[in-house]
Amino acid sequence: MLLNEMDDDAARSALHACCASTAWIERMMRARPFRDVPAVLDAADRALSEISEDDLDEALAGHPRIGDRPDNASSAREQAGVAGSAAPVLARLRERNASYEQRFGHVYLVFANGRPADELLAILDRRMTNDAATERRVVRRELAKINRARLLRMLSTERTADEGVSR
């Protein structure tokens, strides 16, 4: 598995593309070598469950607002369903993002994965009724989904590259 073979700097960089929490990355680094893909995903979930609230905030800071111009390829791919949305929906999403951030103190994080803006807006509106503790639990679950999807994409790319080399 390429993630095991990378030097520490390359592995940290690859993991940072999945999650911006330094503590999460270091926990993943200590879990190496991974025996297989399920072991990577288990380690990712465990690492996320162990990070502090400040570390979670660091991870959240690595995500653009839903509906804003994504600042990395992963976010652009994940928010692709928002790109073609109607202007009024996007305006409402921007407005509700601001309300969410004012209420909870961090970016609205959701596993977007190609979902349209109106669906993400409906989820945001439902989550606005959460208390702060409940919302933090929801955010961790959503971040776990995002981390897993990004890891699977990275590991799938590794397998494809490995298969291409062996042909």
XYZ file of N, CA, C and O in Angstrom:
668
model
N 0.861 -1.169 0.000
C 0.000 0.000 0.000
C 0.908 1.232 0.000
O 1.761 1.387 0.866
N 0.676 2.085 -0.985
C 1.525 3.252 -1.176
C 1.584 4.147 0.063
O 2.633 4.692 0.387
N 0.476 4.281 0.769
C 0.458 5.109 1.980
C 1.493 4.611 2.992
O 2.106 5.402 3.695
N 1.706 3.315 3.050
C 2.727 2.753 3.940
C 4.137 3.023 3.429
O 5.076 3.127 4.209
N 4.282 3.092 2.128
C 5.610 3.228 1.515
C 6.085 4.679 1.429
O 7.274 4.918 1.245
N 5.179 5.617 1.558
C 5.556 7.034 1.464
C 6.475 7.419 2.616
O 6.328 6.900 3.726
N 7.382 8.353 2.337
C 8.152 8.900 3.452
C 7.190 9.731 4.301
O 6.055 10.015 3.895
N 7.633 10.093 5.490
C 6.736 10.768 6.436
C 6.144 12.059 5.885
O 4.954 12.328 6.056
N 6.952 12.871 5.212
C 6.444 14.140 4.679
C 5.373 13.906 3.617
O 4.338 14.585 3.610
N 5.603 12.960 2.735
C 4.626 12.662 1.679
C 3.343 12.093 2.283
O 2.239 12.443 1.852
N 3.478 11.226 3.271
C 2.293 10.645 3.913
C 1.489 11.726 4.640
O 0.259 11.759 4.544
N 2.185 12.614 5.347
C 1.479 13.710 6.030
C 0.736 14.587 5.017
O -0.399 15.002 5.254
N 1.372 14.869 3.904
C 0.738 15.689 2.867
C -0.496 14.984 2.299
O -1.550 15.606 2.119
N -0.385 13.704 2.028
C -1.526 12.935 1.503
C -2.663 12.893 2.518
O -3.839 13.052 2.161
N -2.324 12.714 3.783
C -3.355 12.675 4.818
C -3.971 14.049 5.040
O -5.178 14.159 5.290
N -3.165 15.111 4.920
C -3.691 16.468 5.062
C -4.731 16.764 3.984
O -5.692 17.516 4.225
N -4.586 16.174 2.811
C -5.578 16.348 1.748
C -6.909 15.700 2.123
O -7.946 16.034 1.555
N -6.876 14.801 3.094
C -8.102 14.151 3.571
C -8.701 14.880 4.773
O -9.916 14.964 4.891
N -7.839 15.384 5.659
C -8.302 16.050 6.884
C -7.232 17.013 7.354
O -6.061 16.642 7.461
N -7.618 18.234 7.660
C -6.667 19.295 8.012
C -6.262 19.308 9.480
O -5.500 20.172 9.893
N -6.725 18.363 10.275
C -6.356 18.316 11.688
C -4.972 17.695 11.844
O -4.763 16.523 11.498
N -4.047 18.457 12.397
C -2.691 17.962 12.644
C -2.730 16.765 13.587
O -2.003 15.780 13.381
N -3.544 16.807 14.613
C -3.638 15.697 15.570
C -4.151 14.434 14.880
O -3.662 13.324 15.143
N -5.143 14.573 13.995
C -5.661 13.425 13.251
C -4.555 12.840 12.376
O -4.362 11.622 12.343
N -3.842 13.703 11.687
C -2.757 13.250 10.810
C -1.705 12.495 11.626
O -1.267 11.404 11.221
N -1.312 13.035 12.767
C -0.278 12.373 13.578
C -0.764 11.029 14.117
O 0.013 10.073 14.184
N -2.028 10.937 14.468
C -2.571 9.643 14.902
C -2.539 8.639 13.739
O -2.222 7.462 13.941
N -2.857 9.108 12.556
C -2.798 8.231 11.380
C -1.352 7.805 11.089
O -1.097 6.650 10.731
N -0.418 8.717 11.263
C 0.996 8.393 11.040
C 1.454 7.311 12.019
O 2.164 6.377 11.628
N 1.039 7.412 13.277
C 1.436 6.412 14.279
C 0.776 5.059 14.022
O 1.294 4.035 14.478
N -0.321 5.050 13.310
C -1.027 3.788 13.023
C -0.386 3.012 11.865
O -0.706 1.839 11.667
N 0.488 3.662 11.119
C 1.147 2.967 10.010
C 2.061 1.878 10.550
O 2.607 2.036 11.626
N 2.317 0.818 9.837
C 1.757 0.495 8.524
C 0.354 -0.107 8.656
O 0.018 -0.724 9.657
N -0.431 0.108 7.624
C -1.794 -0.416 7.567
C -1.780 -1.745 6.814
O -1.129 -1.863 5.783
N -2.520 -2.711 7.322
C -2.516 -4.022 6.655
C -3.400 -4.029 5.420
O -3.135 -4.753 4.477
N -4.457 -3.184 5.426
C -5.369 -3.157 4.286
C -6.251 -1.912 4.385
O -6.139 -1.133 5.339
N -7.131 -1.736 3.406
C -7.994 -0.555 3.360
C -8.911 -0.471 4.581
O -9.026 0.602 5.185
N -9.572 -1.565 4.989
C -10.404 -1.448 6.198
C -9.608 -0.979 7.424
O -10.135 -0.239 8.254
N -8.344 -1.369 7.531
C -7.518 -0.925 8.660
C -7.280 0.581 8.589
O -7.255 1.255 9.627
N -7.114 1.117 7.391
C -6.945 2.568 7.226
C -8.208 3.282 7.688
O -8.150 4.259 8.446
N -9.354 2.797 7.243
C -10.626 3.432 7.605
C -10.903 3.335 9.102
O -11.377 4.291 9.713
N -10.596 2.179 9.689
C -10.772 2.024 11.144
C -9.870 3.000 11.895
O -10.298 3.631 12.871
N -8.627 3.106 11.457
C -7.688 4.036 12.104
C -8.180 5.471 11.966
O -8.078 6.268 12.917
N -8.728 5.811 10.805
C -9.237 7.172 10.574
C -10.395 7.475 11.516
O -10.454 8.566 12.110
N -11.307 6.546 11.659
C -12.447 6.743 12.562
C -11.984 6.868 14.010
O -12.448 7.729 14.756
N -11.064 6.011 14.404
C -10.545 6.037 15.770
C -9.817 7.361 16.043
O -10.035 7.998 17.072
N -8.983 7.767 15.091
C -8.240 9.031 15.248
C -9.202 10.207 15.385
O -9.002 11.083 16.229
N -10.245 10.216 14.584
C -11.211 11.313 14.654
C -11.945 11.320 15.992
O -12.193 12.384 16.562
N -12.252 10.158 16.502
C -12.964 10.101 17.786
C -12.090 10.574 18.941
O -12.602 10.955 19.986
N -10.764 10.547 18.751
C -9.829 10.898 19.823
C -9.366 12.353 19.801
O -8.783 12.814 20.769
N -9.611 13.077 18.706
C -9.097 14.447 18.653
C -9.929 15.374 19.534
O -11.104 15.131 19.787
N -9.291 16.427 19.989
C -9.955 17.404 20.860
C -10.897 18.301 20.058
O -10.888 18.293 18.820
N -11.650 19.098 20.772
C -12.534 20.064 20.117
C -11.728 21.098 19.332
O -12.117 21.507 18.245
N -10.575 21.527 19.865
C -9.712 22.453 19.128
C -9.185 21.813 17.847
O -9.098 22.465 16.810
N -8.831 20.526 17.930
C -8.367 19.808 16.746
C -9.494 19.688 15.716
O -9.257 19.788 14.510
N -10.712 19.497 16.199
C -11.868 19.446 15.304
C -12.040 20.794 14.609
O -12.290 20.849 13.399
N -11.875 21.883 15.357
C -11.960 23.217 14.746
C -10.893 23.405 13.674
O -11.160 24.009 12.632
N -9.698 22.878 13.910
C -8.638 22.945 12.901
C -9.061 22.191 11.638
O -8.850 22.664 10.519
N -9.669 21.034 11.810
C -10.151 20.267 10.658
C -11.231 21.037 9.901
O -11.223 21.101 8.671
N -12.150 21.646 10.635
C -13.237 22.409 10.016
C -12.701 23.599 9.227
O -13.247 23.940 8.168
N -11.646 24.217 9.736
C -11.055 25.366 9.045
C -10.491 24.978 7.680
O -10.299 25.844 6.826
N -10.277 23.691 7.457
C -9.779 23.217 6.174
C -10.861 22.991 5.137
O -10.567 22.519 4.031
N -12.101 23.319 5.474
C -13.225 23.101 4.551
C -13.843 24.435 4.146
O -14.152 25.263 5.001
N -14.045 24.631 2.843
C -14.721 25.853 2.398
C -16.215 25.781 2.720
O -16.760 24.699 2.948
N -16.845 26.933 2.733
C -18.293 26.967 2.929
C -18.978 26.251 1.758
O -18.536 26.352 0.621
N -20.067 25.581 2.073
C -20.880 24.977 1.027
C -21.417 26.115 0.157
O -21.985 27.080 0.657
N -21.180 26.018 -1.133
C -21.642 27.039 -2.068
C -20.586 28.058 -2.437
O -20.720 28.753 -3.437
N -19.513 28.166 -1.635
C -18.405 29.047 -2.006
C -17.527 28.320 -3.022
O -17.603 27.097 -3.163
N -16.668 29.069 -3.648
C -15.745 28.468 -4.599
C -14.778 27.555 -3.822
O -14.029 28.039 -2.963
N -14.793 26.248 -4.109
C -13.902 25.334 -3.404
C -12.434 25.685 -3.651
O -12.061 26.113 -4.736
N -11.621 25.497 -2.605
C -10.209 25.843 -2.705
C -9.302 24.630 -2.926
O -8.095 24.750 -2.879
N -9.904 23.450 -3.146
C -9.111 22.260 -3.440
C -9.941 21.293 -4.275
O -11.168 21.410 -4.344
N -9.262 20.356 -4.913
C -9.927 19.431 -5.839
C -10.956 18.565 -5.128
O -12.032 18.294 -5.682
N -10.653 18.118 -3.909
C -11.600 17.269 -3.183
C -12.903 18.004 -2.907
O -13.989 17.477 -3.156
N -12.794 19.218 -2.401
C -14.005 20.001 -2.117
C -14.770 20.316 -3.391
O -16.008 20.277 -3.404
N -14.067 20.621 -4.464
C -14.736 20.907 -5.744
C -15.524 19.686 -6.212
O -16.676 19.802 -6.644
N -14.932 18.514 -6.110
C -15.606 17.277 -6.519
C -16.815 17.028 -5.628
O -17.897 16.693 -6.105
N -16.646 17.208 -4.331
C -17.720 16.937 -3.379
C -18.878 17.926 -3.516
O -20.035 17.564 -3.303
N -18.579 19.164 -3.886
C -19.619 20.188 -4.013
C -20.089 20.369 -5.455
O -20.780 21.338 -5.762
N -19.765 19.451 -6.324
C -20.130 19.583 -7.734
C -21.637 19.732 -7.928
O -22.077 20.421 -8.854
N -22.440 19.136 -7.074
C -23.885 19.233 -7.192
C -24.428 20.617 -6.908
O -25.554 20.946 -7.279
N -23.631 21.454 -6.258
C -24.056 22.811 -5.910
C -23.817 23.767 -7.076
O -24.548 24.741 -7.261
N -22.806 23.466 -7.880
C -22.334 24.398 -8.911
C -23.425 24.898 -9.853
O -23.481 26.079 -10.168
N -24.322 24.050 -10.285
C -25.331 24.463 -11.250
C -26.645 24.912 -10.645
O -27.647 25.022 -11.348
N -26.642 25.205 -9.360
C -27.885 25.573 -8.684
C -28.343 26.974 -9.063
O -27.543 27.828 -9.421
N -29.628 27.186 -8.927
C -30.229 28.482 -9.238
C -29.706 29.559 -8.290
O -29.446 29.295 -7.111
N -29.577 30.761 -8.800
C -29.047 31.889 -8.026
C -29.798 32.112 -6.710
O -29.164 32.339 -5.675
N -31.147 32.049 -6.697
C -31.839 32.265 -5.420
C -31.503 31.198 -4.363
O -31.410 31.516 -3.175
N -31.306 29.960 -4.798
C -30.952 28.884 -3.866
C -29.555 29.140 -3.303
O -29.317 29.002 -2.100
N -28.633 29.532 -4.184
C -27.269 29.828 -3.738
C -27.242 31.019 -2.781
O -26.508 31.013 -1.792
N -28.051 32.021 -3.060
C -28.125 33.189 -2.176
C -28.659 32.773 -0.801
O -28.138 33.206 0.233
N -29.687 31.962 -0.793
C -30.256 31.471 0.477
C -29.227 30.624 1.222
O -29.096 30.731 2.445
N -28.477 29.810 0.495
C -27.447 28.983 1.112
C -26.368 29.858 1.756
O -25.946 29.601 2.883
N -25.957 30.911 1.062
C -24.971 31.837 1.642
C -25.513 32.482 2.921
O -24.816 32.585 3.929
N -26.761 32.906 2.872
C -27.398 33.535 4.028
C -27.478 32.564 5.208
O -27.144 32.921 6.344
N -27.881 31.346 4.942
C -28.021 30.344 6.012
C -26.655 29.888 6.524
O -26.506 29.600 7.710
N -25.644 29.832 5.645
C -24.275 29.533 6.087
C -23.849 30.552 7.137
O -23.278 30.195 8.176
N -24.094 31.826 6.861
C -23.712 32.889 7.797
C -24.452 32.731 9.125
O -23.854 32.890 10.201
N -25.730 32.414 9.070
C -26.506 32.203 10.309
C -25.963 31.014 11.095
O -25.848 31.063 12.320
N -25.636 29.954 10.376
C -25.086 28.758 11.012
C -23.766 29.094 11.716
O -23.553 28.739 12.877
N -22.882 29.787 11.010
C -21.577 30.141 11.574
C -21.731 31.043 12.798
O -20.988 30.895 13.770
N -22.687 31.948 12.744
C -22.925 32.815 13.897
C -23.424 31.994 15.078
O -23.011 32.208 16.214
N -24.289 31.048 14.815
C -24.870 30.226 15.885
C -23.859 29.249 16.484
O -23.776 29.095 17.694
N -23.096 28.560 15.620
C -22.236 27.474 16.093
C -20.745 27.808 16.120
O -19.961 27.054 16.686
N -20.338 28.893 15.477
C -18.945 29.314 15.547
C -17.997 28.601 14.602
O -16.783 28.690 14.774
N -18.546 27.895 13.637
C -17.702 27.209 12.653
C -18.501 26.981 11.373
O -19.721 27.132 11.349
N -17.778 26.609 10.332
C -18.379 26.370 9.028
C -19.382 25.212 9.102
O -19.206 24.278 9.885
N -20.441 25.321 8.322
C -21.416 24.246 8.178
C -20.744 23.129 7.395
O -20.337 23.318 6.255
N -20.575 21.978 8.020
C -19.926 20.840 7.392
C -20.943 19.744 7.177
O -21.650 19.344 8.111
N -21.009 19.291 5.942
C -21.930 18.214 5.592
C -21.266 17.375 4.500
O -20.485 17.892 3.704
N -21.545 16.098 4.494
C -21.046 15.214 3.448
C -21.846 15.534 2.182
O -22.941 15.042 1.980
N -21.305 16.425 1.367
C -22.024 16.949 0.202
C -22.098 15.930 -0.927
O -23.150 15.732 -1.525
N -20.983 15.321 -1.257
C -20.887 14.243 -2.236
C -21.848 14.347 -3.415
O -22.630 13.444 -3.672
N -21.814 15.487 -4.103
C -22.620 15.666 -5.300
C -24.073 16.049 -5.057
O -24.837 16.194 -6.007
N -24.473 16.230 -3.816
C -25.854 16.603 -3.529
C -26.131 18.019 -4.030
O -25.276 18.889 -3.958
N -27.354 18.284 -4.476
C -27.708 19.633 -4.942
C -27.850 20.617 -3.784
O -28.076 20.225 -2.632
N -27.717 21.882 -4.101
C -27.757 22.942 -3.095
C -29.048 22.932 -2.294
O -29.017 23.148 -1.071
N -30.186 22.685 -2.941
C -31.445 22.728 -2.197
C -31.513 21.626 -1.142
O -32.044 21.834 -0.047
N -30.931 20.473 -1.416
C -30.890 19.393 -0.418
C -29.976 19.777 0.747
O -30.315 19.576 1.919
N -28.814 20.346 0.434
C -27.875 20.762 1.478
C -28.450 21.900 2.316
O -28.218 21.968 3.522
N -29.223 22.765 1.681
C -29.897 23.850 2.392
C -30.941 23.287 3.356
O -31.045 23.739 4.503
N -31.693 22.285 2.923
C -32.699 21.665 3.795
C -32.033 21.000 5.003
O -32.534 21.091 6.129
N -30.904 20.346 4.775
C -30.166 19.723 5.878
C -29.685 20.803 6.848
O -29.809 20.658 8.066
N -29.140 21.878 6.300
C -28.662 22.988 7.129
C -29.804 23.534 7.986
O -29.644 23.744 9.189
N -30.943 23.751 7.383
C -32.093 24.289 8.132
C -32.499 23.355 9.273
O -32.796 23.816 10.377
N -32.490 22.042 9.026
C -32.823 21.085 10.095
C -31.784 21.135 11.206
O -32.123 21.087 12.388
N -30.517 21.245 10.826
C -29.447 21.242 11.827
C -29.409 22.523 12.650
O -28.886 22.522 13.762
N -29.980 23.592 12.152
C -30.027 24.845 12.917
C -30.832 24.674 14.205
O -30.688 25.471 15.133
N -31.658 23.653 14.295
C -32.449 23.418 15.506
C -31.656 22.644 16.560
O -32.124 22.512 17.692
N -30.475 22.134 16.203
C -29.652 21.394 17.160
C -29.088 22.315 18.234
O -28.802 23.476 17.963
N -28.880 21.755 19.424
C -28.102 22.479 20.425
C -26.625 22.286 20.057
O -26.283 21.463 19.206
N -25.750 23.039 20.695
C -24.327 23.036 20.332
C -23.694 21.653 20.480
O -22.930 21.220 19.607
N -23.989 20.947 21.550
C -23.383 19.629 21.774
C -23.841 18.629 20.718
O -23.035 17.844 20.191
N -25.119 18.645 20.400
C -25.634 17.748 19.362
C -24.994 18.065 18.025
O -24.571 17.159 17.292
N -24.877 19.341 17.713
C -24.298 19.724 16.422
C -22.838 19.288 16.328
O -22.388 18.864 15.261
N -22.082 19.374 17.402
C -20.681 18.924 17.370
C -20.615 17.425 17.081
O -19.741 16.977 16.344
N -21.531 16.645 17.638
C -21.559 15.203 17.346
C -21.890 14.969 15.876
O -21.279 14.133 15.214
N -22.845 15.734 15.348
C -23.212 15.616 13.934
C -22.017 15.982 13.056
O -21.716 15.294 12.079
N -21.327 17.056 13.410
C -20.165 17.502 12.634
C -19.093 16.413 12.601
O -18.514 16.141 11.544
N -18.840 15.760 13.726
C -17.845 14.672 13.740
C -18.272 13.535 12.814
O -17.436 12.967 12.104
N -19.558 13.201 12.826
C -20.037 12.126 11.930
C -19.883 12.526 10.468
O -19.473 11.717 9.633
N -20.223 13.769 10.155
C -20.090 14.242 8.778
C -18.617 14.272 8.359
O -18.276 13.888 7.240
N -17.743 14.724 9.257
C -16.317 14.749 8.954
C -15.786 13.336 8.756
O -14.962 13.100 7.860
N -16.256 12.393 9.536
C -15.836 10.995 9.358
C -16.210 10.496 7.965
O -15.409 9.821 7.297
N -17.412 10.833 7.502
C -17.837 10.429 6.153
C -16.939 11.048 5.090
O -16.546 10.385 4.129
N -16.630 12.321 5.263
C -15.765 13.021 4.302
C -14.371 12.406 4.312
O -13.799 12.114 3.249
N -13.805 12.201 5.498
C -12.472 11.609 5.601
C -12.428 10.243 4.931
O -11.500 9.930 4.180
N -13.439 9.411 5.212
C -13.480 8.065 4.625
C -13.558 8.147 3.100
O -12.850 7.419 2.405
N -14.414 9.011 2.584
C -14.549 9.128 1.127
C -13.237 9.584 0.498
O -12.817 9.068 -0.549
N -12.578 10.538 1.134
C -11.306 11.037 0.596
C -10.216 9.967 0.680
O -9.416 9.815 -0.239
N -10.181 9.244 1.789
C -9.206 8.153 1.914
C -9.464 7.074 0.866
O -8.521 6.588 0.226
N -10.724 6.698 0.699
C -11.052 5.680 -0.302
C -10.662 6.132 -1.706
O -10.137 5.344 -2.499
N -10.894 7.395 -2.014
C -10.505 7.935 -3.323
C -8.987 7.869 -3.481
O -8.480 7.425 -4.506
N -8.268 8.285 -2.436
C -6.803 8.249 -2.486
C -6.303 6.811 -2.633
O -5.450 6.531 -3.467
N -6.848 5.898 -1.856
C -6.408 4.509 -1.898
C -6.817 3.836 -3.195
O -6.094 2.988 -3.709
N -7.947 4.227 -3.753
C -8.374 3.707 -5.050
C -7.412 4.155 -6.141
O -7.054 3.379 -7.021
N -6.975 5.406 -6.047
C -5.996 5.933 -6.998
C -4.695 5.155 -6.866
O -4.063 4.812 -7.857
N -4.315 4.824 -5.625
C -3.114 4.021 -5.399
C -3.251 2.658 -6.063
O -2.347 2.200 -6.744
N -4.403 2.001 -5.863
C -4.600 0.664 -6.440
C -4.561 0.735 -7.956
O -3.971 -0.114 -8.601
N -5.188 1.764 -8.523
C -5.184 1.923 -9.975
C -3.766 2.126 -10.481
O -3.358 1.525 -11.471
N -2.998 2.947 -9.777
C -1.612 3.171 -10.167
C -0.801 1.891 -10.054
O -0.010 1.556 -10.924
N -1.011 1.127 -8.960
C -0.296 -0.136 -8.775
C -0.656 -1.139 -9.873
O 0.202 -1.830 -10.394
N -1.942 -1.191 -10.229
C -2.373 -2.105 -11.284
C -1.771 -1.716 -12.626
O -1.373 -2.565 -13.399
N -1.682 -0.411 -12.872
C -1.104 0.066 -14.125
C 0.369 -0.291 -14.237
O 0.869 -0.604 -15.308
N 1.082 -0.281 -13.127
C 2.500 -0.608 -13.115
C 2.712 -2.080 -13.377
O 3.640 -2.492 -14.049
N 1.825 -2.923 -12.862
C 2.029 -4.365 -12.970
C 1.625 -4.929 -14.319
O 1.899 -6.075 -14.612
N 0.971 -4.139 -15.162
C 0.509 -4.647 -16.462
C 1.606 -4.725 -17.463
O 2.555 -4.098 -17.521
